[in-house]
Amino acid sequence: MMKYINLFFDWIKNFYKNFYFIALFLLGVLLVYLNSFFKDETLELVAKAILTSGVFTTALKSFQFTGIFKEELGKVISSNEFLNNLKEDRLLKVWNSTTEIICERRFPEISDKLFEFVRDNYLTKGLDYYYPDIQLTIELDYYKNDEKYVLSKESSVIKLKAEDKNSISYKFGGTFDKVSGLNVDEHYKLKELSINGKAYAIQPEIIEHDTDKHKYQVYEEIPLSGSLEYKIIKVETRVEALKTNSDFLSYKIGRLTEKMQFNVKNNTKLRLEYVPFGTISEFETDSETKKLHGYDISKRCTEFVMIGQGFVILFKE
């Protein structure tokens, strides 16, 4: 009789021991899930304490449930529903952590540098808006009929899509060489700027470059709000001196761009050469547009153009 009583109490003890830790685990998962909605620091701390405690981990291992619970927990915290309820800063932490692990697995010897580069240039840069489409037309002439200088007139039609209707800052500008014999304000001019039909009568200030005394730079920031989509029409001019046989104009993309078309009309005696840089997707020749409008170069890209990528137009005599 005593034997059966002992067996009964052993069963009760084992039942309690197993389900105590199962209940503990479920409580931890529940707190993680609730925290995704309520964003409560206390809930987060308690959940972490439960799910990372040494007692809990030991118990899981002893019951050989670790693999099952890890898999189920992974499903919860990687689900779209869970991720959609995270704040922006926490979501970026998940993105950062995932990228860091991938870099560590693939390239352990350079993982730190690679992760920092990807994080700073792609993960957290320019997420408030992107360009669904850019149409750029460049017309080249000699400046004041002087064949020592090239005037580049750049007309852009840009579609901008914002993350939300809250305030964003449309930013544009660039750097260019100082040209001897020209006044500062001759180097760059903003001829036209309109956004969703509203004209802006502004002229960005031309200042010396931060680090290169041989260059000027311009920078402008326009606050926008109240819409998700904007149409930007912009006309700019800049002057370059033909100092060598391989002078060039460069164009670098400042925001993630879904597709882009650019055309070049050359009214000078110079030969032109197109050279892409940093591009993942190819710019293909648009023969139909080139022939129809008499452009010297016509290129289009229907894939993403990433921040910092672009192209160069070389001048050849």
XYZ file of C-alpha atoms in Angstrom:
317
model
C 0.000 0.000 0.000
C 2.783 2.362 0.965
C 4.397 1.712 -2.394
C 1.338 2.996 -4.269
C 1.043 6.035 -2.034
C 4.674 6.927 -2.763
C 4.111 6.446 -6.499
C 1.071 8.726 -6.342
C 3.006 11.493 -4.593
C 5.911 11.075 -7.038
C 3.449 11.517 -9.895
C 1.990 14.652 -8.245
C 5.495 16.060 -7.722
C 6.593 15.352 -11.305
C 3.343 16.745 -12.686
C 3.790 19.954 -10.684
C 7.460 20.229 -11.625
C 6.819 19.828 -15.360
C 3.795 22.063 -15.601
C 5.242 24.692 -13.307
C 8.011 25.363 -15.818
C 5.657 25.074 -18.772
C 3.388 27.647 -17.134
C 6.434 29.801 -16.423
C 7.469 29.667 -20.051
C 3.978 30.499 -21.285
C 3.838 33.422 -18.872
C 7.128 34.731 -20.271
C 5.883 34.453 -23.869
C 2.606 36.127 -22.906
C 4.468 39.051 -21.343
C 6.633 39.438 -24.474
C 3.489 39.484 -26.618
C 1.676 41.971 -24.364
C 4.735 44.215 -24.286
C 4.594 44.527 -28.077
C 1.238 46.295 -27.626
C 1.629 48.185 -24.344
C 5.340 49.101 -24.703
C 5.827 48.775 -20.953
C 9.418 48.601 -19.669
C 8.350 46.615 -16.573
C 6.660 43.947 -18.698
C 9.789 43.709 -20.822
C 12.081 43.313 -17.814
C 9.882 40.640 -16.195
C 9.585 38.717 -19.464
C 13.360 38.791 -19.965
C 13.920 37.706 -16.359
C 11.625 34.696 -16.801
C 12.852 33.612 -20.219
C 16.551 34.072 -19.497
C 16.764 32.818 -15.907
C 19.222 30.030 -15.214
C 16.614 27.953 -13.375
C 14.237 28.112 -16.312
C 16.916 27.209 -18.847
C 18.161 24.297 -16.733
C 14.642 23.010 -16.360
C 14.022 23.193 -20.086
C 17.195 21.269 -20.803
C 16.363 18.621 -18.207
C 12.944 18.077 -19.774
C 14.424 18.086 -23.291
C 11.923 20.737 -24.338
C 14.451 23.418 -25.304
C 14.241 22.828 -29.049
C 10.444 22.806 -29.067
C 10.120 25.954 -26.967
C 12.851 27.801 -28.879
C 11.065 27.045 -32.113
C 7.694 28.203 -30.819
C 9.166 31.327 -29.206
C 10.971 32.091 -32.477
C 7.660 31.902 -34.327
C 6.100 34.402 -31.920
C 8.840 37.037 -31.908
C 9.519 36.827 -35.659
C 5.872 36.995 -36.721
C 4.655 39.999 -38.712
C 1.984 40.693 -36.097
C 4.613 40.949 -33.363
C 7.022 43.040 -35.451
C 4.279 45.384 -36.676
C 3.546 46.384 -33.098
C 7.118 47.326 -32.258
C 8.122 50.965 -32.037
C 10.394 52.282 -34.805
C 13.512 52.304 -32.608
C 12.933 48.726 -31.444
C 12.215 47.518 -34.960
C 15.517 49.031 -36.079
C 17.239 47.174 -33.241
C 15.806 43.885 -34.577
C 16.972 44.832 -38.087
C 20.398 45.789 -36.766
C 20.735 42.566 -34.766
C 19.718 40.405 -37.720
C 22.179 42.149 -40.031
C 24.934 41.913 -37.433
C 24.429 38.148 -37.087
C 24.426 37.645 -40.877
C 27.669 39.640 -41.192
C 29.221 37.642 -38.347
C 28.292 34.317 -39.938
C 29.370 35.191 -43.477
C 32.447 37.361 -42.865
C 33.612 36.972 -39.250
C 36.981 38.646 -39.841
C 35.409 41.910 -41.080
C 31.968 41.587 -39.501
C 32.227 44.682 -37.274
C 33.295 47.031 -40.083
C 30.829 45.495 -42.540
C 27.916 45.760 -40.120
C 28.699 49.410 -39.318
C 28.865 50.229 -43.031
C 25.557 48.506 -43.829
C 23.871 50.021 -40.762
C 25.042 53.593 -41.412
C 24.502 53.611 -45.181
C 21.430 51.446 -45.717
C 19.501 50.494 -42.574
C 18.973 53.812 -40.836
C 19.575 56.397 -43.536
C 16.825 58.238 -45.385
C 13.853 56.180 -44.236
C 11.359 59.060 -44.058
C 10.830 59.234 -47.827
C 11.979 57.779 -51.152
C 11.710 58.608 -54.865
C 9.388 56.343 -56.892
C 10.655 58.053 -60.053
C 13.244 60.612 -61.208
C 13.297 62.127 -64.695
C 16.493 64.137 -65.293
C 17.411 66.063 -68.436
C 20.896 67.584 -68.748
C 21.703 70.170 -71.425
C 25.351 71.129 -71.983
C 26.542 74.414 -73.527
C 29.663 76.529 -73.426
C 29.323 79.166 -70.717
C 29.039 82.610 -72.323
C 30.369 81.049 -75.558
C 33.734 80.482 -73.865
C 35.021 76.996 -74.714
C 37.025 76.867 -71.477
C 33.797 76.504 -69.462
C 30.799 74.148 -69.643
C 27.353 75.185 -68.449
C 25.201 72.284 -67.300
C 21.456 72.929 -67.121
C 19.785 70.161 -65.126
C 15.992 69.851 -65.212
C 14.440 67.319 -62.830
C 10.923 65.982 -62.351
C 10.912 63.998 -59.114
C 8.144 61.979 -57.520
C 8.557 61.818 -53.749
C 6.668 59.420 -51.480
C 6.734 60.098 -47.741
C 6.449 57.626 -44.885
C 3.475 59.547 -43.480
C 1.812 62.972 -43.673
C 3.876 64.402 -40.836
C 6.611 66.929 -41.501
C 9.596 65.804 -43.571
C 12.495 67.752 -45.039
C 13.163 67.560 -48.764
C 16.920 68.007 -49.049
C 19.031 68.802 -52.089
C 22.397 70.293 -52.931
C 25.841 69.259 -54.034
C 29.518 70.076 -54.356
C 31.494 71.473 -57.307
C 34.947 72.769 -58.120
C 35.860 76.410 -57.684
C 36.310 77.921 -61.136
C 38.949 80.625 -61.465
C 37.649 83.850 -63.017
C 34.019 83.333 -61.987
C 32.103 85.060 -59.240
C 30.839 82.748 -56.496
C 27.189 83.079 -57.528
C 27.994 82.095 -61.135
C 28.994 78.573 -60.094
C 25.481 77.438 -59.211
C 21.954 78.811 -59.628
C 18.539 77.438 -58.737
C 16.440 78.617 -61.674
C 13.135 77.005 -60.707
C 11.629 75.004 -57.873
C 8.003 73.984 -57.439
C 6.489 71.318 -55.196
C 2.918 70.165 -55.872
C 2.418 73.311 -57.907
C 3.719 75.724 -55.271
C 6.652 77.854 -56.477
C 9.607 78.543 -54.183
C 11.587 81.741 -54.826
C 14.793 80.779 -53.068
C 18.499 80.782 -53.896
C 20.652 78.404 -51.807
C 23.775 79.959 -50.329
C 27.064 78.884 -51.903
C 29.714 78.251 -49.263
C 33.190 76.789 -49.107
C 33.348 73.026 -48.791
C 33.774 71.652 -45.261
C 36.992 69.759 -45.995
C 38.169 70.691 -49.500
C 39.227 74.321 -50.021
C 39.141 73.825 -53.795
C 35.386 73.195 -53.804
C 32.108 74.953 -53.074
C 28.972 73.366 -51.715
C 25.263 74.187 -51.602
C 22.615 72.699 -49.368
C 18.909 73.405 -49.037
C 16.145 71.928 -46.890
C 12.424 72.418 -47.613
C 9.914 71.352 -44.900
C 6.899 69.471 -46.291
C 3.779 68.097 -44.616
C 0.151 67.171 -45.215
C 0.620 64.713 -48.068
C 2.093 61.319 -48.812
C 3.094 62.165 -52.393
C 4.845 65.193 -53.851
C 5.787 66.199 -57.385
C 8.971 68.267 -57.468
C 10.042 70.259 -60.528
C 13.533 71.685 -60.278
C 15.887 73.453 -62.698
C 19.515 74.108 -61.711
C 22.626 75.296 -63.524
C 26.296 74.854 -62.683
C 29.513 75.803 -64.434
C 32.594 73.606 -64.784
C 36.017 74.581 -66.144
C 37.656 72.368 -68.773
C 41.074 72.064 -67.145
C 42.124 68.668 -68.488
C 41.163 66.161 -71.136
C 39.087 64.146 -68.679
C 36.842 66.600 -66.836
C 33.458 65.345 -65.740
C 30.113 65.975 -64.100
C 28.993 63.573 -61.397
C 25.482 62.805 -60.165
C 24.947 60.955 -56.890
C 21.577 59.739 -55.648
C 20.642 61.079 -52.206
C 17.620 58.849 -51.552
C 16.424 55.363 -52.348
C 15.047 55.602 -55.907
C 12.716 53.033 -57.431
C 13.319 53.960 -61.067
C 15.170 56.686 -62.930
C 15.626 58.078 -66.431
C 18.220 60.621 -67.490
C 18.909 62.222 -70.854
C 21.817 64.367 -72.032
C 21.689 66.928 -74.831
C 25.164 68.059 -75.889
C 25.464 71.456 -77.611
C 29.275 71.554 -77.351
C 32.069 70.049 -79.456
C 32.998 67.680 -76.630
C 32.579 63.941 -76.836
C 30.687 62.486 -73.910
C 31.103 59.207 -72.106
C 28.746 57.738 -69.508
C 30.266 55.861 -66.553
C 28.120 54.418 -63.722
C 29.490 54.159 -60.190
C 28.352 52.079 -57.249
C 25.219 50.935 -59.057
C 23.738 47.525 -58.347
C 21.222 47.760 -61.179
C 22.193 48.576 -64.754
C 21.194 51.763 -66.581
C 20.075 50.583 -70.006
C 20.133 52.674 -73.174
C 16.697 54.021 -74.125
C 17.121 54.066 -77.897
C 13.570 55.185 -78.625
C 13.715 58.302 -76.403
C 17.238 59.069 -77.596
C 16.186 59.044 -81.251
C 12.852 60.816 -80.704
C 14.318 63.838 -78.896
C 17.809 63.862 -80.399
C 19.586 63.202 -77.101
C 23.233 62.218 -77.120
C 22.758 59.938 -74.111
C 19.503 58.417 -72.845
C 19.578 55.906 -70.004
C 16.961 54.357 -67.765
C 16.954 52.092 -64.739
C 13.775 50.300 -63.688
C 15.324 48.688 -60.605
C 16.267 50.319 -57.311
C 19.081 52.849 -57.260
C 20.526 52.974 -53.750
C 21.748 55.979 -51.772
C 25.230 57.061 -52.851
C 25.042 55.405 -56.266
C 24.942 57.327 -59.521
C 26.885 58.104 -62.674
C 29.527 60.355 -64.203
C 29.501 62.172 -67.570
C 33.072 62.427 -68.864
C 34.092 65.242 -71.250
C 36.421 64.196 -74.072
C 37.843 66.712 -76.543
